[in-house]
Coordinates of C-alpha atoms in Angstrom, one line a residue:
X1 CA -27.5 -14.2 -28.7
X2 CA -29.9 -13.4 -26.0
X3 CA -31.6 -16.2 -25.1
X4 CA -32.8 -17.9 -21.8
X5 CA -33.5 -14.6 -19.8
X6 CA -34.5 -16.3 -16.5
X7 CA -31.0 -17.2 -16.4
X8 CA -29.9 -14.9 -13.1
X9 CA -26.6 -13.3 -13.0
X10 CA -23.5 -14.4 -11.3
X11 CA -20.0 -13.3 -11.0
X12 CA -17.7 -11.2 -13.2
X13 CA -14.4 -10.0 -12.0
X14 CA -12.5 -7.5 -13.7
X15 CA -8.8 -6.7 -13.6
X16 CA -5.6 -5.3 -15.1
X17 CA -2.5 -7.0 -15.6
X18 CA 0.2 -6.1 -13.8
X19 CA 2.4 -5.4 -16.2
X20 CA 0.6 -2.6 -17.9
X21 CA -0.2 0.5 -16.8
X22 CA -4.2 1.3 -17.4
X23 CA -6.4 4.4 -17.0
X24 CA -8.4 2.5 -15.4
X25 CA -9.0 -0.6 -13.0
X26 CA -12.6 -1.4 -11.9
X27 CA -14.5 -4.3 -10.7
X28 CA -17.8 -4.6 -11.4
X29 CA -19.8 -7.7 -9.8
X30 CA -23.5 -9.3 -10.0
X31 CA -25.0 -12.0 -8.0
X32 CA -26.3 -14.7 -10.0
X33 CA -28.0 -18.1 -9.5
X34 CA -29.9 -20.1 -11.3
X35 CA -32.4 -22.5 -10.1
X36 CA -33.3 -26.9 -11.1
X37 CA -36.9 -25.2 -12.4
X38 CA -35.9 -22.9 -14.6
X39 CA -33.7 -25.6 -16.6
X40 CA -31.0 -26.8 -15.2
X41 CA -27.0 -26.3 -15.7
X42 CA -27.6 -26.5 -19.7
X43 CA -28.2 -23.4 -21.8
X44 CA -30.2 -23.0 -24.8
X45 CA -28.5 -22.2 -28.2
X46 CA -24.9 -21.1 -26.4
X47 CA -21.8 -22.3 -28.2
X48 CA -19.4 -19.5 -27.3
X49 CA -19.6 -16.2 -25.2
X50 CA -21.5 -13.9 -27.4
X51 CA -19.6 -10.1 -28.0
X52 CA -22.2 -7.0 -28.7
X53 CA -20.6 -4.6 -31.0
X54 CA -18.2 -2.2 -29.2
X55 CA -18.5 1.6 -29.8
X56 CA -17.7 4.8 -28.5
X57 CA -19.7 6.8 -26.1
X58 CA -21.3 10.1 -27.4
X59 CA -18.4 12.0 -25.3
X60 CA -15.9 9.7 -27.4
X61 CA -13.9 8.7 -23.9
X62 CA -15.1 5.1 -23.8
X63 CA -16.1 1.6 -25.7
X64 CA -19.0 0.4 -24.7
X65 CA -19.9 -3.1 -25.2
X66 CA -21.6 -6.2 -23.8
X67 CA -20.5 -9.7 -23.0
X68 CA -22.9 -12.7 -22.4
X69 CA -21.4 -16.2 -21.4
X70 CA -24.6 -19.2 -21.9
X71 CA -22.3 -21.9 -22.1
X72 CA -21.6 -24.4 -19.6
X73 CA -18.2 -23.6 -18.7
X74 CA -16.6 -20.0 -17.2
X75 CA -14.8 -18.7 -19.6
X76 CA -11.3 -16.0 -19.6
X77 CA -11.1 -13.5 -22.0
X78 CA -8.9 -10.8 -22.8
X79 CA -9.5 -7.2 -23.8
X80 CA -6.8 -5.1 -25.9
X81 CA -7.2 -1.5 -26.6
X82 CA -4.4 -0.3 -28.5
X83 CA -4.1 3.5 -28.4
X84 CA -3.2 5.7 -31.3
X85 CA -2.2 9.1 -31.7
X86 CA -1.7 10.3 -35.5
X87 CA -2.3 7.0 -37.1
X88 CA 0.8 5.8 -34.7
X89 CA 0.8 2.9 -31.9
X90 CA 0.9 5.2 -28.5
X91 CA 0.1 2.2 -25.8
X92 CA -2.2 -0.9 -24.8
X93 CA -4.2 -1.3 -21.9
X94 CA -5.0 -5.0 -21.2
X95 CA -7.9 -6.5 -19.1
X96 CA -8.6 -10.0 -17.9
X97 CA -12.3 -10.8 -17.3
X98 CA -13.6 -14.1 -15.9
X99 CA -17.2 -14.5 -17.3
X100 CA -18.6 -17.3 -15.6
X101 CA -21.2 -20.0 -17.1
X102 CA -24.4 -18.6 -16.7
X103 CA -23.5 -14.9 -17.4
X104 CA -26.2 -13.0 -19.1
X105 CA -25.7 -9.9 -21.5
X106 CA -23.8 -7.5 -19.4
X107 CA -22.7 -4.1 -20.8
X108 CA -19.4 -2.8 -19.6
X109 CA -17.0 0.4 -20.5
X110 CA -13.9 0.8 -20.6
X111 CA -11.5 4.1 -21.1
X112 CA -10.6 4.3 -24.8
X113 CA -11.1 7.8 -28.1
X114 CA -11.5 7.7 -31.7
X115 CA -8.7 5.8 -33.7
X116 CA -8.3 3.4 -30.3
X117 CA -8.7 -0.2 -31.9
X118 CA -10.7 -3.1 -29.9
X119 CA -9.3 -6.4 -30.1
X120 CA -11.4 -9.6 -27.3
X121 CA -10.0 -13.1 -27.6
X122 CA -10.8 -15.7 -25.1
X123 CA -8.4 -18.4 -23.2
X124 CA -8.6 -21.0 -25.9
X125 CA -7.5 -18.5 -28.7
X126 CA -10.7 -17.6 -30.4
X127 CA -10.8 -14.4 -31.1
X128 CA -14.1 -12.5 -31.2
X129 CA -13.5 -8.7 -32.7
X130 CA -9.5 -8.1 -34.1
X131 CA -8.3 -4.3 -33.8
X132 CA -11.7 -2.9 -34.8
X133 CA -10.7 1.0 -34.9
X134 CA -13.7 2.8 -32.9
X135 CA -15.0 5.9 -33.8
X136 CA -16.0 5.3 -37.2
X137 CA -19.1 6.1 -39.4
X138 CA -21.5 4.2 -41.3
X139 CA -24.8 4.6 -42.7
X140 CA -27.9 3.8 -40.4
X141 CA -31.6 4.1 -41.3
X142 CA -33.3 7.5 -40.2
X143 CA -37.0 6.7 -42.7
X144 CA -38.2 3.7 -44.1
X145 CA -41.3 2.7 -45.4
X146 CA -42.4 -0.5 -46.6
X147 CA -43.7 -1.1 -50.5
X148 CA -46.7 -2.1 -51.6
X149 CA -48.9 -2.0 -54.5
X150 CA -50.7 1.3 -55.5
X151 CA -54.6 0.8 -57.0
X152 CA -58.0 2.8 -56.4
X153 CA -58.1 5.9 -54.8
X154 CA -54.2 5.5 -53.7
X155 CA -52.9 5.6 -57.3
X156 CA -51.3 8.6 -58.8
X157 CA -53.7 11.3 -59.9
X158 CA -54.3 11.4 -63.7
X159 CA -52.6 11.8 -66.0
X160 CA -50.1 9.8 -64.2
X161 CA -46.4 9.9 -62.7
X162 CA -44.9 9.5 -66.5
X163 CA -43.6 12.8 -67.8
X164 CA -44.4 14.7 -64.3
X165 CA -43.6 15.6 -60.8
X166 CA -44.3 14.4 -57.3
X167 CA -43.3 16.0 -54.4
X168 CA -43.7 13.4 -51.1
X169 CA -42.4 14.9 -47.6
X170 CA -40.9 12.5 -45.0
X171 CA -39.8 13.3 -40.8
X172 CA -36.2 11.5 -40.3
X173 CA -35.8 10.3 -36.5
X174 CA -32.4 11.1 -36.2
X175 CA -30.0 13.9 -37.9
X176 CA -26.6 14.2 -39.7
X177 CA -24.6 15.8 -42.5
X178 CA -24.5 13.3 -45.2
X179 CA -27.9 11.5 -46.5
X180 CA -28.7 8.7 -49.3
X181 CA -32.1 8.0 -50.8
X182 CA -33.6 5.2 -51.5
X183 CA -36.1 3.9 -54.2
X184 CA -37.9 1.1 -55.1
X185 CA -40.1 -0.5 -58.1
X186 CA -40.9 -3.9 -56.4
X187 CA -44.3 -4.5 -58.0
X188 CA -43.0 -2.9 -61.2
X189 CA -43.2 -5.0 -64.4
X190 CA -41.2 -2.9 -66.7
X191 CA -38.3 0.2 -65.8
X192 CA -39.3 2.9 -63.4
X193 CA -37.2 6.1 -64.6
X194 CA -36.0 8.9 -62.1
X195 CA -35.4 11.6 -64.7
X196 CA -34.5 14.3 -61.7
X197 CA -35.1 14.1 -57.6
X198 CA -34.1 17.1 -55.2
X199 CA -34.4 17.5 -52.1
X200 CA -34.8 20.5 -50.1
X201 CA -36.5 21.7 -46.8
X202 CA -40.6 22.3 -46.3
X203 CA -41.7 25.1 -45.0
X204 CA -45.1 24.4 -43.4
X205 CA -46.2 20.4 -43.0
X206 CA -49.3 21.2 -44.4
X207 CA -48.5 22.7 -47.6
X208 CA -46.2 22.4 -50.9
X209 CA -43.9 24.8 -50.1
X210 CA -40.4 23.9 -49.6
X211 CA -37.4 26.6 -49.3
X212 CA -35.5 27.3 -52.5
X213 CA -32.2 28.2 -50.8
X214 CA -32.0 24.5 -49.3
X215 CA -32.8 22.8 -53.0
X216 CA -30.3 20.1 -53.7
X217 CA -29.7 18.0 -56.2
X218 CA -29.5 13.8 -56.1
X219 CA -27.7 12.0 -58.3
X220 CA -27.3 8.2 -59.4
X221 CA -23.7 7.0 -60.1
X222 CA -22.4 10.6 -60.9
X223 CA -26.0 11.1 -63.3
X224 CA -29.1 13.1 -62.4
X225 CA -31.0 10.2 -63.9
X226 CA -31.5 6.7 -63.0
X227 CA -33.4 3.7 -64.2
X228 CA -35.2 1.4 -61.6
X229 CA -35.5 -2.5 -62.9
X230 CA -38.4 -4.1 -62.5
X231 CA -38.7 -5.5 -59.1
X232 CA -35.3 -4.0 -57.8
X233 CA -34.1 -0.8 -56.1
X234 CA -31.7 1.9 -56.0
X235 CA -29.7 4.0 -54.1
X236 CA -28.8 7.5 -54.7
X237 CA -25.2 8.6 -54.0
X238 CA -24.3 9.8 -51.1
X239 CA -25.3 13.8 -50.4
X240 CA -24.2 16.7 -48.7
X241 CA -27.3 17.7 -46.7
X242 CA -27.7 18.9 -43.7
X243 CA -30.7 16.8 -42.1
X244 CA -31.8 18.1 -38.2
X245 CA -33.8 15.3 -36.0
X246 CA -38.0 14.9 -36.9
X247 CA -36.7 17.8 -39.9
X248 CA -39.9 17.9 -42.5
X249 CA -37.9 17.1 -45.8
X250 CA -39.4 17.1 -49.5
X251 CA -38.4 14.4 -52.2
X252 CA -39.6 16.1 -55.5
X253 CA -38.9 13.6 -58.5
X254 CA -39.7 14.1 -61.8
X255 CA -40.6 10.7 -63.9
X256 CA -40.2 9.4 -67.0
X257 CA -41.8 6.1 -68.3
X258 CA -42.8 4.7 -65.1
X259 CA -44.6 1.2 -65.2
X260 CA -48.8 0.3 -65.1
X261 CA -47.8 -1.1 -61.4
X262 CA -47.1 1.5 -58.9
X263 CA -44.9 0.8 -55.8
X264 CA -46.1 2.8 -53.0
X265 CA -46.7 3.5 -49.4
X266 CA -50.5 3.9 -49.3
X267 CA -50.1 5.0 -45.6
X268 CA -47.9 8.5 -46.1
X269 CA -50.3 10.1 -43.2
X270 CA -48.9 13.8 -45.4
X271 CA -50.2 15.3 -48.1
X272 CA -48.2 14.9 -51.4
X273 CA -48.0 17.0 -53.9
X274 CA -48.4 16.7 -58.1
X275 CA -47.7 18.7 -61.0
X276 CA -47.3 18.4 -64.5
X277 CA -44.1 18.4 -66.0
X278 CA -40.3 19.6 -64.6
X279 CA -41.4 21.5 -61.4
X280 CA -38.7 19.4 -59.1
X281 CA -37.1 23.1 -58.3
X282 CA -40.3 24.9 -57.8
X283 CA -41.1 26.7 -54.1
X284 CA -44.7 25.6 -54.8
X285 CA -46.8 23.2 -55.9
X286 CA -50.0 24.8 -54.9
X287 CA -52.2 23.2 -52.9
X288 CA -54.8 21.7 -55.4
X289 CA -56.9 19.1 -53.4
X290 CA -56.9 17.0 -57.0
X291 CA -53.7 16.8 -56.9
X292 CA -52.5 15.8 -53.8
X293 CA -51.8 12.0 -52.1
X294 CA -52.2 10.6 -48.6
X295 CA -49.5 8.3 -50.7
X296 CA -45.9 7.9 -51.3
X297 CA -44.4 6.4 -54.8
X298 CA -41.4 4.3 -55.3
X299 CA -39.4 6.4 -52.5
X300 CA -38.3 3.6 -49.4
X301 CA -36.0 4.7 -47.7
X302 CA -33.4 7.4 -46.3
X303 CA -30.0 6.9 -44.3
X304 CA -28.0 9.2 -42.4
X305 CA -23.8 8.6 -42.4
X306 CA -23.8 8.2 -38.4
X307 CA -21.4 7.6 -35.4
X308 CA -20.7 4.2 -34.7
X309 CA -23.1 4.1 -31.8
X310 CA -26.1 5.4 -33.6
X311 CA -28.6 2.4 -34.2
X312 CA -32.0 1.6 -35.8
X313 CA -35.5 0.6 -34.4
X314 CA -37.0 -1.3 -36.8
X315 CA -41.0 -1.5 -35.8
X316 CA -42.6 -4.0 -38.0
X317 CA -46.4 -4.3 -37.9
X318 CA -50.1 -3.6 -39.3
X319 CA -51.8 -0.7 -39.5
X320 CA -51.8 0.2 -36.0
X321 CA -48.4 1.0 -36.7
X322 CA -48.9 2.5 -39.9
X323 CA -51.0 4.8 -38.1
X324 CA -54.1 4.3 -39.5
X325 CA -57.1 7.0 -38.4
X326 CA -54.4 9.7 -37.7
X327 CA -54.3 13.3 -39.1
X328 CA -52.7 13.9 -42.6
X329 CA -49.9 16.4 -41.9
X330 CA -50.1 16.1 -38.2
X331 CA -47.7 12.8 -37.4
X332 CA -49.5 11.1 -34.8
X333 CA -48.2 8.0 -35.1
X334 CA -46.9 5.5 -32.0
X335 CA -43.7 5.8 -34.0
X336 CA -43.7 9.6 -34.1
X337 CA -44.4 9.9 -30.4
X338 CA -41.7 7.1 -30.1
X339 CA -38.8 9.1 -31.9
X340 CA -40.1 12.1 -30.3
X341 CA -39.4 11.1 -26.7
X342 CA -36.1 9.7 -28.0
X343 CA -34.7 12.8 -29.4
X344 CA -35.9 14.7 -26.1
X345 CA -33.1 12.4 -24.5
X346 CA -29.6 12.8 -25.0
X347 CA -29.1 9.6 -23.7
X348 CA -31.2 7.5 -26.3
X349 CA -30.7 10.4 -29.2
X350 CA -28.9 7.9 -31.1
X351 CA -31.6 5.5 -31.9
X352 CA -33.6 6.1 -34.9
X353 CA -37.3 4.8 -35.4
X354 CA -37.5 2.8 -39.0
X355 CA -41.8 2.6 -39.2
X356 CA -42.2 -0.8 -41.3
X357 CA -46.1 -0.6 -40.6
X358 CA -48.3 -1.8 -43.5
X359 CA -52.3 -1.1 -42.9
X360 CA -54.1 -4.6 -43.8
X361 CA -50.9 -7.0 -43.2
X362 CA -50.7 -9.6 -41.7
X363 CA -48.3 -12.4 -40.6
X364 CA -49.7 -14.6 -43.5
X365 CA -51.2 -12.4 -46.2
X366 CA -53.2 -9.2 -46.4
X367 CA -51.9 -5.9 -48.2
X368 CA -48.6 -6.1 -49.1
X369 CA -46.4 -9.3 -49.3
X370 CA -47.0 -11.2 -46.2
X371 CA -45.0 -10.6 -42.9
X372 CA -43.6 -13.5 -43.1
X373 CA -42.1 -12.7 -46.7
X374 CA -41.2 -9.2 -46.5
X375 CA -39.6 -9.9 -42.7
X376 CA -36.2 -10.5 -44.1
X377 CA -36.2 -7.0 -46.3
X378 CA -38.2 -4.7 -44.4
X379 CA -36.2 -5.7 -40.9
X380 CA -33.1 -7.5 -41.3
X381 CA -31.6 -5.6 -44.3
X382 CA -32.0 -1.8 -43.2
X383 CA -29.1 -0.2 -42.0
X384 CA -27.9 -0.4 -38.5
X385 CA -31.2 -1.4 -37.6
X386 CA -30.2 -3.2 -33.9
X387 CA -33.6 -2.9 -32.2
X388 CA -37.1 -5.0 -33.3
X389 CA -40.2 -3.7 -31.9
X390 CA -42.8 -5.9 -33.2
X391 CA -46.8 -5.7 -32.6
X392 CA -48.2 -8.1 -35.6
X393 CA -51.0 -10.0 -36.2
X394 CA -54.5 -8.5 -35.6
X395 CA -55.0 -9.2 -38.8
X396 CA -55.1 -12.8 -38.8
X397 CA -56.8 -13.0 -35.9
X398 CA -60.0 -10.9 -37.7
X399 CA -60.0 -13.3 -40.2
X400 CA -60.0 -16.5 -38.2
X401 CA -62.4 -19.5 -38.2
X402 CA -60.0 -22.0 -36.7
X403 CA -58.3 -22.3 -33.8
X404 CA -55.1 -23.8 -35.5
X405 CA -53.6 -20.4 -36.4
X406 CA -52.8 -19.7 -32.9
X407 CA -49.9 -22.5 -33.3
X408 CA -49.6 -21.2 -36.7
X409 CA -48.8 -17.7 -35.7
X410 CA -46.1 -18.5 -33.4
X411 CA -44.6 -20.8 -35.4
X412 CA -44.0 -17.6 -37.5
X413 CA -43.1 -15.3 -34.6
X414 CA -40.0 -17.6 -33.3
X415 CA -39.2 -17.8 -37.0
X416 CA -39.4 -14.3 -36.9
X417 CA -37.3 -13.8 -33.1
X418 CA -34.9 -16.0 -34.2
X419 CA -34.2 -15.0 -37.2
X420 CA -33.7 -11.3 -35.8
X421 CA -31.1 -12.6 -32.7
X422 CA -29.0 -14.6 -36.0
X423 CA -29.2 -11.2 -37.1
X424 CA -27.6 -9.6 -33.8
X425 CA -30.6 -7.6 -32.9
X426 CA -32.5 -7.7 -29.7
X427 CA -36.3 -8.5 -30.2
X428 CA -39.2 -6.3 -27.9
X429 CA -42.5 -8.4 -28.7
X430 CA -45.8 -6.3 -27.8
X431 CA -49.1 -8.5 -26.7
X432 CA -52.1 -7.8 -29.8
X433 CA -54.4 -5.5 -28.3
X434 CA -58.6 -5.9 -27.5
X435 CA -60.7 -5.9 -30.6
X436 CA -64.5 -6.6 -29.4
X437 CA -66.9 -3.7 -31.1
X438 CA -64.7 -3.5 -34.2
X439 CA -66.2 -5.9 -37.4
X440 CA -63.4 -8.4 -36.2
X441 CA -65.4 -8.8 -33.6
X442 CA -68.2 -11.0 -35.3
X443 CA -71.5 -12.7 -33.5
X444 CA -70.1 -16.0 -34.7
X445 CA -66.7 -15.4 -34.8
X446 CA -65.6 -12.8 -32.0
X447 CA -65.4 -15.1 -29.0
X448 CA -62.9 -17.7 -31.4
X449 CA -61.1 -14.8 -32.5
X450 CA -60.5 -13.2 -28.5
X451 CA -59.5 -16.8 -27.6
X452 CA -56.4 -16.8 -30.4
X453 CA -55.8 -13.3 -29.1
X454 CA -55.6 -14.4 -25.9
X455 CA -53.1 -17.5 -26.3
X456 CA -51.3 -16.1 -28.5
X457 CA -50.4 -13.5 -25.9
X458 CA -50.2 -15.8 -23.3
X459 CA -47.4 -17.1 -25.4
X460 CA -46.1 -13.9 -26.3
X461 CA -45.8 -13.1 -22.4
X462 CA -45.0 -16.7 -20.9
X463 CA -42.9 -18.3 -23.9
X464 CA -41.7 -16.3 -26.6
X465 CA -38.1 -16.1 -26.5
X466 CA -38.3 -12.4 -26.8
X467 CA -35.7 -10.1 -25.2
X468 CA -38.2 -8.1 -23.7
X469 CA -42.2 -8.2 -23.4
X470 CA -44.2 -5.2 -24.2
X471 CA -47.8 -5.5 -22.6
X472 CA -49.8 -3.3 -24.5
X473 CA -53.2 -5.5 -24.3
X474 CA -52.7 -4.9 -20.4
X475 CA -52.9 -1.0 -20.7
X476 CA -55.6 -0.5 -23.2
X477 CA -57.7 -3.6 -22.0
X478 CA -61.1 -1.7 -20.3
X479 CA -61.3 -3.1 -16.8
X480 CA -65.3 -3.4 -17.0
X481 CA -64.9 -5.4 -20.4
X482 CA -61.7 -7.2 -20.7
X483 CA -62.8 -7.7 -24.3
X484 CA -62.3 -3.8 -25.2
X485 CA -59.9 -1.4 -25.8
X486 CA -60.2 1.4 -23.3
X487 CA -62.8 4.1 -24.8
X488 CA -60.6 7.2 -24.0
X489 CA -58.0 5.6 -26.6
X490 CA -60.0 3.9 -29.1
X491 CA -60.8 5.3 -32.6
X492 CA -63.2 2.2 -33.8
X493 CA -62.1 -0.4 -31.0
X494 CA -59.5 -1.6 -32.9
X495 CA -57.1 1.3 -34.2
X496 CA -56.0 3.6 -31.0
X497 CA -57.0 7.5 -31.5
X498 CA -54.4 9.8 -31.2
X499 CA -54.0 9.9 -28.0
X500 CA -54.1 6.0 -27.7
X501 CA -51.0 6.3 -30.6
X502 CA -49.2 8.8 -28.0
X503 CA -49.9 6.3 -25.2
X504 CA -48.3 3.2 -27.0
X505 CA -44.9 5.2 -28.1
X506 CA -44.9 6.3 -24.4
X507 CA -45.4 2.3 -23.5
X508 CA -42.7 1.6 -26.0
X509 CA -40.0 4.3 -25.0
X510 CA -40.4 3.9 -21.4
X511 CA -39.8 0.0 -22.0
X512 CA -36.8 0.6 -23.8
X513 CA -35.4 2.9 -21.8
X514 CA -35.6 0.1 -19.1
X515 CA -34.8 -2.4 -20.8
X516 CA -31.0 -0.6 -22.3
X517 CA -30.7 0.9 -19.0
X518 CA -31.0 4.7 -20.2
X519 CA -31.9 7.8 -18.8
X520 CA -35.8 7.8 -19.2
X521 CA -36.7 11.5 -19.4

């Protein structure tokens, strides 16, 4: 869907029929060429105009959608928006558009309100949305985190999960009045059993407490109980909660037979809580150091019933997105920044930040199910998720001894790309940042390893057929060694600090902001 971005814009015309009376009648026109070098009169991968999905505006007055025509023909096509008022036809505004060959994505609006339905159908009769009524809701992902295996230091504390409570805390991006957890026992063997979760509001991000008045109770199919098969997942009904954006929420479950192999998040950055026995209900956990977790267990996911126009970004990486060398309880995360600077603009309040960071992944193997495996799951399958923000593969590269996995690697990211446009989603692909100091960064190895880093981001910035390009090597790269991370935002010259972590969600937000065409604030 959005491929070929050297492509430059031409003309689109826009106009109402005569015969219909419309609310509008605008014109809205680009200049485009394109030139012999950068390929030609033949498009890649274009078939058909391509439709993004039309929605309402947050003031609910106008569909907004986007139209991209690759092929190499112009093509007519015709907008409907039938008006209702009580569930009865009212009137239809028509327009003709003429979308050139060589049009790239364009976004476009048009008057229309809640219950209006959205039909686009070209010349030849192939029709590309039919009467989609706008203004609807669905679930979207406000909190994800991706599963792994619990052992060592990040497994439950003793006695274990089985017959006791855990209270984990999670920050959803963006807000609503109906919520839906979800859990997971993907490295489980045998049954994980949820013999009671509620969910309530914490008090102070540091501590246990949560407030008692907010305490709510999550059900399974009508049942306070649920069992989790080995290997799958659940989801909880859907919940009357009132969720506010970046709100500290508690998950307080208490287990029954739970299996020898923990699923978990080993990368919680919060302090999570245990107790023996029922104490789901309980405003305090205490704050025993024993029996707390830098760790989350079996709990994936959360979703919010949103607007149509609220959408997901999914950002899928290593432990540089996970966050690793940030303060428990203090959410320093790229991602946090990220969602932060989001919610401060009305404009982009809509998007929320999914974090599918695992510390020690990699594209191939490492902690967790490889990249490449759990890309499908952990990207594609979450809930409105629209938006890819990917920074992936430092951990290949620190493992290196031949220069064949730089072909490798992006053999796996165009799998990756392409697999996320199929999908419908528009792909921002960041450049692997500076290593050399960190143990990556060996005597024998470190100048093989910088020159994968390097062409593979040559690639990344020249080649990939990402939507949009994210430079980050460029702004932490230390002008007096090109090999190094700046000092001011290095923690052990190859995680960022803190305020290196605040620096990349700015990188990240400001580039999106561009890159959609919102406000940045």
């Amino acid at each position: 869907m959005y491929k070929d971005r050297k492509i430059r814009k031409r003309l689109i015309a826009f106009f109402c029929t005569e015969a219909l009376m419309c609310s509008v009648c605008s014109a809205v026109a680009y200049s485009y060429f394109s030139s012999a070098e950068e390929g030609g009169s033949h498009y890649q991968d274009a078939s058909s105009i391509q439709l993004e999905e039309p929605v309402l505006n947050k003031a609910e007055d106008k569909v907004e959608f986007s139209l991209e025509n690759l092929t190499d023909a112009d093509k007519d096509v015709v907008v409907q928006i039938d008006h209702y008022k009580d569930q009865a036809f009212v009137n239809r505004d028509e327009y003709k558009l003429t979308l050139p060959s060589g049009t790239e994505q364009t976004k476009l609006s048009l008057p229309a309100q809640p219950g209006s339905r959205f039909t686009l159908a070209d010349s030849a009769g192939s029709v590309y949305k039919d009467k989609k009524e706008l203004g609807t809701y669905d679930w979207v992902g406000t909190w994800a985190s991706s599963q792994l295996e619990a052992t060592g230091e990040n497994a439950p504390p003793k006695p274990g999960l089985s017959g006791n409570t855990f209270r984990q805390f999670i920050r959803p991006s963006t807000g609503g009045e109906k919520i839906r957890l979800k859990f997971s026992n993907k490295v489980g063997k045998t049954p994980a059993e949820l013999k009671s979760v509620h969910i309530a509001n914490q008090v102070n991000a540091a501590r246990s407490e949560i407030d008692p008045a907010t305490d709510t109770v999550v059900t399974f199919n009508g049942s306070e109980s649920v069992s989790i098969p080995a290997g799958g997942m659940v989801t909880s009904d859907p919940i009357d909660y009132k969720v506010d954006p970046l709100q500290l929420i508690a998950v307080s479950t208490y287990f029954g037979e739970v299996p020898a192999n923990i699923t978990s998040h080993t990368g919680a950055r919060c302090n999570n809580h245990f107790a023996e026995g029922n104490h789901v209900s309980d405003e305090s956990l205490g704050n025993d150091l024993n029996r707390r977790r830098v760790s989350w267990y079996f709990l994936e996911g959360m979703d919010v019933m949103s607007p149509e126009r609220n959408e997901a970004v999914v950002c899928f990486g290593d432990s540089i997105t996970d966050g690793y060398g940030t303060n428990p309880n203090k959410y320093q995360r790229w991602t946090d920044a990220f969602a932060e600077k989001l919610m401060e603009n009305e404009a982009a309040s809509h998007l929320s930040v999914l974090n599918q960071g695992i510390g020690g992944n990699s594209i191939f193997g490492g902690l967790g199910q490889a990249a490449k495996d759990r890309f499908d799951h952990d990207v594609l399958e979450q809930p409105g998720a629209k938006y890819l923000v990917m920074l992936m593969g430092i951990n290949d590269i620190g493992y290196a001894t031949d220069e064949s996995l730089t072909a490798r690697m992006i053999e796996q990211y165009e799998i990756m790309i392409d697999k996320a446009h199929e999908k419908g989603m528009k792909v921002y692909m960041c450049t692997i940042l500076p290593f050399k100091g960190n143990n990556y960064y060996t005597e024998n190895e470190g100048p093989l390893r910088e020159k994968i880093r390097l062409a593979v981001n040559e690639w990344i910035l020249t080649k990939s057929e990402a939507d949009e390009v994210i430079d980050l090597s460029a702004a932490f790269t230390d002008p007096e060694d090109p090999e190094k991370m700046i000092k001011e935002f290095s923690n052990d010259w190859l995680h960022p600090n803190a305020a290196g972590y605040r620096e990349i969600g700015r990188i990240v937000y400001e580039a999106m902001m561009k890159g959609e065409g919102f406000d940045a604030k």
